[in-house]
PDB file of C-alpha atoms in Angstrom:
ATOM      1  CA  UNK A   1      40.450  23.666 -21.014  1.00 35.00           C
ATOM      2  CA  UNK A   2      42.914  21.719 -19.137  1.00 41.00           C
ATOM      3  CA  UNK A   3      42.383  17.969 -18.736  1.00 45.00           C
ATOM      4  CA  UNK A   4      41.990  18.000 -14.942  1.00 47.00           C
ATOM      5  CA  UNK A   5      39.144  20.616 -15.362  1.00 67.00           C
ATOM      6  CA  UNK A   6      37.607  18.565 -18.145  1.00 73.00           C
ATOM      7  CA  UNK A   7      37.827  15.367 -16.024  1.00 71.00           C
ATOM      8  CA  UNK A   8      36.171  17.202 -13.145  1.00 73.00           C
ATOM      9  CA  UNK A   9      33.356  18.380 -15.365  1.00 76.00           C
ATOM     10  CA  UNK A  10      32.595  14.871 -16.699  1.00 81.00           C
ATOM     11  CA  UNK A  11      32.774  13.407 -13.253  1.00 78.00           C
ATOM     12  CA  UNK A  12      30.351  16.033 -12.018  1.00 80.00           C
ATOM     13  CA  UNK A  13      28.028  15.487 -14.932  1.00 83.00           C
ATOM     14  CA  UNK A  14      28.080  11.770 -14.012  1.00 86.00           C
ATOM     15  CA  UNK A  15      27.397  12.423 -10.343  1.00 86.00           C
ATOM     16  CA  UNK A  16      24.704  14.895 -11.037  1.00 86.00           C
ATOM     17  CA  UNK A  17      22.956  12.465 -13.311  1.00 90.00           C
ATOM     18  CA  UNK A  18      23.097   9.829 -10.597  1.00 91.00           C
ATOM     19  CA  UNK A  19      21.798  12.196  -7.982  1.00 90.00           C
ATOM     20  CA  UNK A  20      18.972  13.236 -10.318  1.00 91.00           C
ATOM     21  CA  UNK A  21      17.967   9.613 -10.919  1.00 93.00           C
ATOM     22  CA  UNK A  22      17.931   8.927  -7.110  1.00 93.00           C
ATOM     23  CA  UNK A  23      15.871  12.099  -6.439  1.00 92.00           C
ATOM     24  CA  UNK A  24      13.258  11.059  -9.057  1.00 93.00           C
ATOM     25  CA  UNK A  25      13.246   7.348  -7.778  1.00 94.00           C
ATOM     26  CA  UNK A  26      12.976   8.454  -4.137  1.00 93.00           C
ATOM     27  CA  UNK A  27       9.985  10.680  -4.730  1.00 91.00           C
ATOM     28  CA  UNK A  28       7.962   7.714  -6.337  1.00 91.00           C
ATOM     29  CA  UNK A  29       9.335   4.625  -4.595  1.00 92.00           C
ATOM     30  CA  UNK A  30      10.926   4.658  -1.242  1.00 92.00           C
ATOM     31  CA  UNK A  31      12.052   1.786   0.911  1.00 93.00           C
ATOM     32  CA  UNK A  32      15.089   0.623   2.898  1.00 93.00           C
ATOM     33  CA  UNK A  33      17.052  -0.161  -0.230  1.00 95.00           C
ATOM     34  CA  UNK A  34      16.338   3.248  -1.822  1.00 95.00           C
ATOM     35  CA  UNK A  35      17.243   4.949   1.292  1.00 95.00           C
ATOM     36  CA  UNK A  36      20.646   3.225   1.433  1.00 94.00           C
ATOM     37  CA  UNK A  37      21.340   4.054  -2.227  1.00 94.00           C
ATOM     38  CA  UNK A  38      20.402   7.742  -1.420  1.00 93.00           C
ATOM     39  CA  UNK A  39      22.877   7.796   1.450  1.00 91.00           C
ATOM     40  CA  UNK A  40      25.497   6.099  -0.699  1.00 92.00           C
ATOM     41  CA  UNK A  41      25.129   8.647  -3.442  1.00 90.00           C
ATOM     42  CA  UNK A  42      25.419  11.660  -1.030  1.00 85.00           C
ATOM     43  CA  UNK A  43      28.358   9.913   0.742  1.00 85.00           C
ATOM     44  CA  UNK A  44      29.927   9.748  -2.794  1.00 85.00           C
ATOM     45  CA  UNK A  45      29.715  13.525  -2.914  1.00 80.00           C
ATOM     46  CA  UNK A  46      31.594  13.836   0.367  1.00 76.00           C
ATOM     47  CA  UNK A  47      34.269  11.412  -0.986  1.00 79.00           C
ATOM     48  CA  UNK A  48      34.557  13.461  -4.253  1.00 77.00           C
ATOM     49  CA  UNK A  49      35.054  16.689  -2.326  1.00 72.00           C
ATOM     50  CA  UNK A  50      37.498  15.334   0.295  1.00 70.00           C
ATOM     51  CA  UNK A  51      39.620  12.917  -1.803  1.00 71.00           C
ATOM     52  CA  UNK A  52      39.526  14.281  -5.378  1.00 68.00           C
ATOM     53  CA  UNK A  53      38.851  17.993  -4.387  1.00 67.00           C
ATOM     54  CA  UNK A  54      35.763  18.162  -6.625  1.00 66.00           C
ATOM     55  CA  UNK A  55      34.257  21.603  -6.535  1.00 64.00           C
ATOM     56  CA  UNK A  56      30.631  20.631  -6.100  1.00 63.00           C
ATOM     57  CA  UNK A  57      29.491  23.954  -4.844  1.00 61.00           C
ATOM     58  CA  UNK A  58      30.949  26.423  -7.200  1.00 62.00           C
ATOM     59  CA  UNK A  59      29.121  28.703  -9.527  1.00 55.00           C
ATOM     60  CA  UNK A  60      31.256  27.316 -12.326  1.00 61.00           C
ATOM     61  CA  UNK A  61      29.151  24.175 -12.513  1.00 62.00           C
ATOM     62  CA  UNK A  62      25.871  26.138 -12.069  1.00 62.00           C
ATOM     63  CA  UNK A  63      22.758  24.092 -12.600  1.00 63.00           C
ATOM     64  CA  UNK A  64      24.744  20.730 -12.223  1.00 67.00           C
ATOM     65  CA  UNK A  65      24.754  21.454  -8.412  1.00 74.00           C
ATOM     66  CA  UNK A  66      20.988  21.304  -8.091  1.00 79.00           C
ATOM     67  CA  UNK A  67      20.534  17.515  -7.893  1.00 83.00           C
ATOM     68  CA  UNK A  68      23.392  17.370  -5.343  1.00 81.00           C
ATOM     69  CA  UNK A  69      21.434  19.825  -3.130  1.00 81.00           C
ATOM     70  CA  UNK A  70      18.040  18.101  -3.709  1.00 86.00           C
ATOM     71  CA  UNK A  71      19.062  14.773  -2.424  1.00 87.00           C
ATOM     72  CA  UNK A  72      19.358  15.862   1.157  1.00 88.00           C
ATOM     73  CA  UNK A  73      16.063  17.651   0.922  1.00 88.00           C
ATOM     74  CA  UNK A  74      14.431  14.402  -0.280  1.00 91.00           C
ATOM     75  CA  UNK A  75      15.832  12.472   2.672  1.00 90.00           C
ATOM     76  CA  UNK A  76      14.484  15.200   4.999  1.00 90.00           C
ATOM     77  CA  UNK A  77      11.130  15.405   3.404  1.00 89.00           C
ATOM     78  CA  UNK A  78      10.653  11.521   3.470  1.00 91.00           C
ATOM     79  CA  UNK A  79      11.631  11.548   7.144  1.00 91.00           C
ATOM     80  CA  UNK A  80       8.795  13.774   8.004  1.00 87.00           C
ATOM     81  CA  UNK A  81       6.338  10.817   7.849  1.00 86.00           C
ATOM     82  CA  UNK A  82       8.079   9.439  11.017  1.00 88.00           C
ATOM     83  CA  UNK A  83       7.637  11.307  14.261  1.00 88.00           C
ATOM     84  CA  UNK A  84      10.487  10.526  16.626  1.00 89.00           C
ATOM     85  CA  UNK A  85       9.436  10.841  20.250  1.00 86.00           C
ATOM     86  CA  UNK A  86      12.958  11.934  21.313  1.00 81.00           C
ATOM     87  CA  UNK A  87      13.258  14.383  18.477  1.00 83.00           C
ATOM     88  CA  UNK A  88      15.896  16.491  20.238  1.00 84.00           C
ATOM     89  CA  UNK A  89      18.295  13.587  20.338  1.00 86.00           C
ATOM     90  CA  UNK A  90      18.164  13.235  16.563  1.00 88.00           C
ATOM     91  CA  UNK A  91      18.669  17.033  16.049  1.00 87.00           C
ATOM     92  CA  UNK A  92      21.623  17.131  18.439  1.00 89.00           C
ATOM     93  CA  UNK A  93      23.258  14.012  16.756  1.00 89.00           C
ATOM     94  CA  UNK A  94      22.681  15.642  13.376  1.00 87.00           C
ATOM     95  CA  UNK A  95      24.259  18.946  14.489  1.00 88.00           C
ATOM     96  CA  UNK A  96      27.208  17.007  15.853  1.00 89.00           C
ATOM     97  CA  UNK A  97      27.779  15.009  12.621  1.00 84.00           C
ATOM     98  CA  UNK A  98      27.253  18.184  10.607  1.00 83.00           C
ATOM     99  CA  UNK A  99      29.879  20.059  12.468  1.00 85.00           C
ATOM    100  CA  UNK A 100      32.393  17.172  12.188  1.00 82.00           C
ATOM    101  CA  UNK A 101      32.016  17.002   8.436  1.00 76.00           C
ATOM    102  CA  UNK A 102      32.145  20.815   8.210  1.00 77.00           C
ATOM    103  CA  UNK A 103      35.330  20.954  10.144  1.00 79.00           C
ATOM    104  CA  UNK A 104      36.924  18.447   7.882  1.00 73.00           C
ATOM    105  CA  UNK A 105      35.811  20.381   4.767  1.00 72.00           C
ATOM    106  CA  UNK A 106      36.879  23.822   6.120  1.00 71.00           C
ATOM    107  CA  UNK A 107      40.288  22.399   7.276  1.00 72.00           C
ATOM    108  CA  UNK A 108      41.013  21.075   3.731  1.00 66.00           C
ATOM    109  CA  UNK A 109      39.528  23.941   1.597  1.00 64.00           C
ATOM    110  CA  UNK A 110      39.535  27.084   3.612  1.00 65.00           C
ATOM    111  CA  UNK A 111      42.397  28.693   1.614  1.00 64.00           C
ATOM    112  CA  UNK A 112      40.957  27.719  -1.780  1.00 59.00           C
ATOM    113  CA  UNK A 113      37.324  28.859  -1.338  1.00 59.00           C
ATOM    114  CA  UNK A 114      36.721  31.636  -3.910  1.00 59.00           C
ATOM    115  CA  UNK A 115      33.127  32.628  -2.998  1.00 56.00           C
ATOM    116  CA  UNK A 116      31.829  33.948   0.178  1.00 59.00           C
ATOM    117  CA  UNK A 117      33.171  31.775   3.035  1.00 63.00           C
ATOM    118  CA  UNK A 118      30.209  32.471   5.324  1.00 67.00           C
ATOM    119  CA  UNK A 119      27.668  31.565   2.629  1.00 67.00           C
ATOM    120  CA  UNK A 120      29.403  28.339   1.562  1.00 68.00           C
ATOM    121  CA  UNK A 121      29.862  27.347   5.274  1.00 71.00           C
ATOM    122  CA  UNK A 122      26.165  27.912   5.883  1.00 74.00           C
ATOM    123  CA  UNK A 123      25.087  25.888   2.750  1.00 75.00           C
ATOM    124  CA  UNK A 124      27.275  23.000   3.585  1.00 76.00           C
ATOM    125  CA  UNK A 125      26.128  22.934   7.302  1.00 81.00           C
ATOM    126  CA  UNK A 126      22.480  23.025   6.154  1.00 83.00           C
ATOM    127  CA  UNK A 127      22.809  20.292   3.595  1.00 82.00           C
ATOM    128  CA  UNK A 128      24.727  18.041   6.098  1.00 83.00           C
ATOM    129  CA  UNK A 129      22.072  18.800   8.868  1.00 87.00           C
ATOM    130  CA  UNK A 130      19.252  17.835   6.518  1.00 88.00           C
ATOM    131  CA  UNK A 131      21.092  14.591   5.514  1.00 88.00           C
ATOM    132  CA  UNK A 132      22.110  13.613   9.099  1.00 90.00           C
ATOM    133  CA  UNK A 133      18.729  14.166  10.753  1.00 92.00           C
ATOM    134  CA  UNK A 134      16.792  12.709   7.904  1.00 92.00           C
ATOM    135  CA  UNK A 135      19.084   9.687   7.656  1.00 93.00           C
ATOM    136  CA  UNK A 136      18.735   9.038  11.421  1.00 93.00           C
ATOM    137  CA  UNK A 137      15.005   9.180  11.416  1.00 94.00           C
ATOM    138  CA  UNK A 138      14.646   7.121   8.311  1.00 95.00           C
ATOM    139  CA  UNK A 139      17.111   4.338   9.276  1.00 95.00           C
ATOM    140  CA  UNK A 140      15.495   4.161  12.767  1.00 94.00           C
ATOM    141  CA  UNK A 141      12.039   3.530  11.118  1.00 94.00           C
ATOM    142  CA  UNK A 142      12.784   1.625   7.936  1.00 94.00           C
ATOM    143  CA  UNK A 143      14.926  -0.994   9.497  1.00 95.00           C
ATOM    144  CA  UNK A 144      12.867  -1.280  12.681  1.00 94.00           C
ATOM    145  CA  UNK A 145      12.049  -5.041  13.553  1.00 93.00           C
ATOM    146  CA  UNK A 146      10.137  -4.308  16.749  1.00 91.00           C
ATOM    147  CA  UNK A 147       6.501  -5.219  17.314  1.00 92.00           C
ATOM    148  CA  UNK A 148       4.415  -2.307  16.295  1.00 91.00           C
ATOM    149  CA  UNK A 149       1.493  -1.148  18.585  1.00 92.00           C
ATOM    150  CA  UNK A 150      -1.554   0.652  17.554  1.00 92.00           C
ATOM    151  CA  UNK A 151      -3.205   3.298  19.848  1.00 90.00           C
ATOM    152  CA  UNK A 152      -6.422   5.178  19.445  1.00 90.00           C
ATOM    153  CA  UNK A 153      -5.590   8.732  20.582  1.00 90.00           C
ATOM    154  CA  UNK A 154      -7.972  11.491  21.182  1.00 91.00           C
ATOM    155  CA  UNK A 155      -7.624  14.790  19.282  1.00 91.00           C
ATOM    156  CA  UNK A 156      -7.266  17.707  21.550  1.00 92.00           C
ATOM    157  CA  UNK A 157      -6.725  20.468  19.022  1.00 91.00           C
ATOM    158  CA  UNK A 158      -6.699  21.170  15.237  1.00 90.00           C
ATOM    159  CA  UNK A 159      -4.950  24.269  13.725  1.00 88.00           C
ATOM    160  CA  UNK A 160      -5.039  25.002  10.000  1.00 85.00           C
ATOM    161  CA  UNK A 161      -1.811  26.466   8.723  1.00 75.00           C
ATOM    162  CA  UNK A 162      -0.568  28.293   5.655  1.00 71.00           C
ATOM    163  CA  UNK A 163      -0.505  26.098   2.521  1.00 66.00           C
ATOM    164  CA  UNK A 164      -2.069  22.552   2.435  1.00 75.00           C
ATOM    165  CA  UNK A 165      -1.145  21.364   5.851  1.00 78.00           C
ATOM    166  CA  UNK A 166      -2.820  21.265   9.258  1.00 85.00           C
ATOM    167  CA  UNK A 167      -1.492  20.592  12.744  1.00 87.00           C
ATOM    168  CA  UNK A 168      -3.487  18.004  14.780  1.00 90.00           C
ATOM    169  CA  UNK A 169      -2.709  17.698  18.501  1.00 92.00           C
ATOM    170  CA  UNK A 170      -3.286  14.258  20.041  1.00 91.00           C
ATOM    171  CA  UNK A 171      -3.080  12.900  23.592  1.00 91.00           C
ATOM    172  CA  UNK A 172      -0.065  10.837  24.564  1.00 88.00           C
ATOM    173  CA  UNK A 173      -0.140   7.116  23.736  1.00 86.00           C
ATOM    174  CA  UNK A 174       2.060   6.597  26.844  1.00 86.00           C
ATOM    175  CA  UNK A 175      -0.771   7.458  29.173  1.00 82.00           C
ATOM    176  CA  UNK A 176       0.880  10.510  30.535  1.00 86.00           C
ATOM    177  CA  UNK A 177       0.143  14.246  30.197  1.00 84.00           C
ATOM    178  CA  UNK A 178       2.130  14.859  27.089  1.00 87.00           C
ATOM    179  CA  UNK A 179       0.709  15.750  23.691  1.00 90.00           C
ATOM    180  CA  UNK A 180       2.075  15.170  20.249  1.00 89.00           C
ATOM    181  CA  UNK A 181       1.575  17.419  17.138  1.00 88.00           C
ATOM    182  CA  UNK A 182       0.953  15.706  13.743  1.00 86.00           C
ATOM    183  CA  UNK A 183       1.237  17.308  10.364  1.00 84.00           C
ATOM    184  CA  UNK A 184      -1.545  16.160   8.160  1.00 82.00           C
ATOM    185  CA  UNK A 185      -3.142  17.140   4.857  1.00 82.00           C
ATOM    186  CA  UNK A 186      -5.602  20.040   5.152  1.00 83.00           C
ATOM    187  CA  UNK A 187      -8.344  18.165   3.287  1.00 84.00           C
ATOM    188  CA  UNK A 188      -8.001  15.164   5.653  1.00 83.00           C
ATOM    189  CA  UNK A 189      -7.977  17.457   8.743  1.00 84.00           C
ATOM    190  CA  UNK A 190     -11.298  19.102   7.634  1.00 85.00           C
ATOM    191  CA  UNK A 191     -12.998  15.838   8.316  1.00 86.00           C
ATOM    192  CA  UNK A 192     -11.808  15.712  11.860  1.00 85.00           C
ATOM    193  CA  UNK A 193     -13.011  17.329  15.000  1.00 89.00           C
ATOM    194  CA  UNK A 194     -11.722  17.892  18.560  1.00 90.00           C
ATOM    195  CA  UNK A 195     -12.610  14.763  20.522  1.00 89.00           C
ATOM    196  CA  UNK A 196     -12.290  12.340  17.577  1.00 90.00           C
ATOM    197  CA  UNK A 197      -9.747   9.650  17.769  1.00 89.00           C
ATOM    198  CA  UNK A 198      -6.759   8.791  15.478  1.00 89.00           C
ATOM    199  CA  UNK A 199      -5.097   5.396  15.115  1.00 89.00           C
ATOM    200  CA  UNK A 200      -1.399   5.823  15.766  1.00 90.00           C
ATOM    201  CA  UNK A 201       1.275   3.177  15.117  1.00 91.00           C
ATOM    202  CA  UNK A 202       4.171   3.201  17.491  1.00 92.00           C
ATOM    203  CA  UNK A 203       7.414   1.418  16.947  1.00 93.00           C
ATOM    204  CA  UNK A 204      10.564   1.213  19.112  1.00 93.00           C
ATOM    205  CA  UNK A 205      13.009   1.945  16.298  1.00 93.00           C
ATOM    206  CA  UNK A 206      16.066   0.317  14.855  1.00 93.00           C
ATOM    207  CA  UNK A 207      18.260   2.775  16.789  1.00 92.00           C
ATOM    208  CA  UNK A 208      16.113   2.472  20.010  1.00 91.00           C
ATOM    209  CA  UNK A 209      14.237   5.781  19.234  1.00 92.00           C
ATOM    210  CA  UNK A 210      10.506   5.413  19.660  1.00 92.00           C
ATOM    211  CA  UNK A 211       8.671   6.828  16.697  1.00 92.00           C
ATOM    212  CA  UNK A 212       5.024   6.986  15.543  1.00 90.00           C
ATOM    213  CA  UNK A 213       3.148   7.268  12.281  1.00 88.00           C
ATOM    214  CA  UNK A 214      -0.510   7.974  11.283  1.00 84.00           C
ATOM    215  CA  UNK A 215      -2.066   5.996   8.518  1.00 70.00           C
TER     216      UNK A 215
END
């Protein structure tokens, strides 16, 4: 094996170990510092791809790719606890960021991609979208210094879904005709009824995006 290939392999082993550690830590302990470390580790992946031409998505490295793909999923999973009122703005921003990174990647590697270009493009876009939208949502909530407000909102509907989740619809805490859907644990939802109230905590967000959580 040539030295450059061997060097890439060891670099990827080190990066994958770092990613795996952050995935495990993030699942058990999550705060602003852990979030910043998660983002830094994933940013390192982008740096490795764009500057060192690390082939992080090839079949050659097989199972070593898994931690790299899990980290964006963890960020997205953790962001689900924070319901952003202007959710479309987050999604649009995430799409824009993902397209920009994707264009840089494709411009640099288009002639070198050995696998299906369509599949690789889809995977990269999906990972970047999870990272971007999750990061925006988490940064907005984790670094929020605004005064939180607690509202008792009436439940208007409860729908049990596949798996262990349930959708609970509550009246708007803004005093208008809007409603908001909350994803809660099925066991918890079974103790609720239409007409009951839920305490919803509302913050104005580090990025100015109102968000709400349910204790």
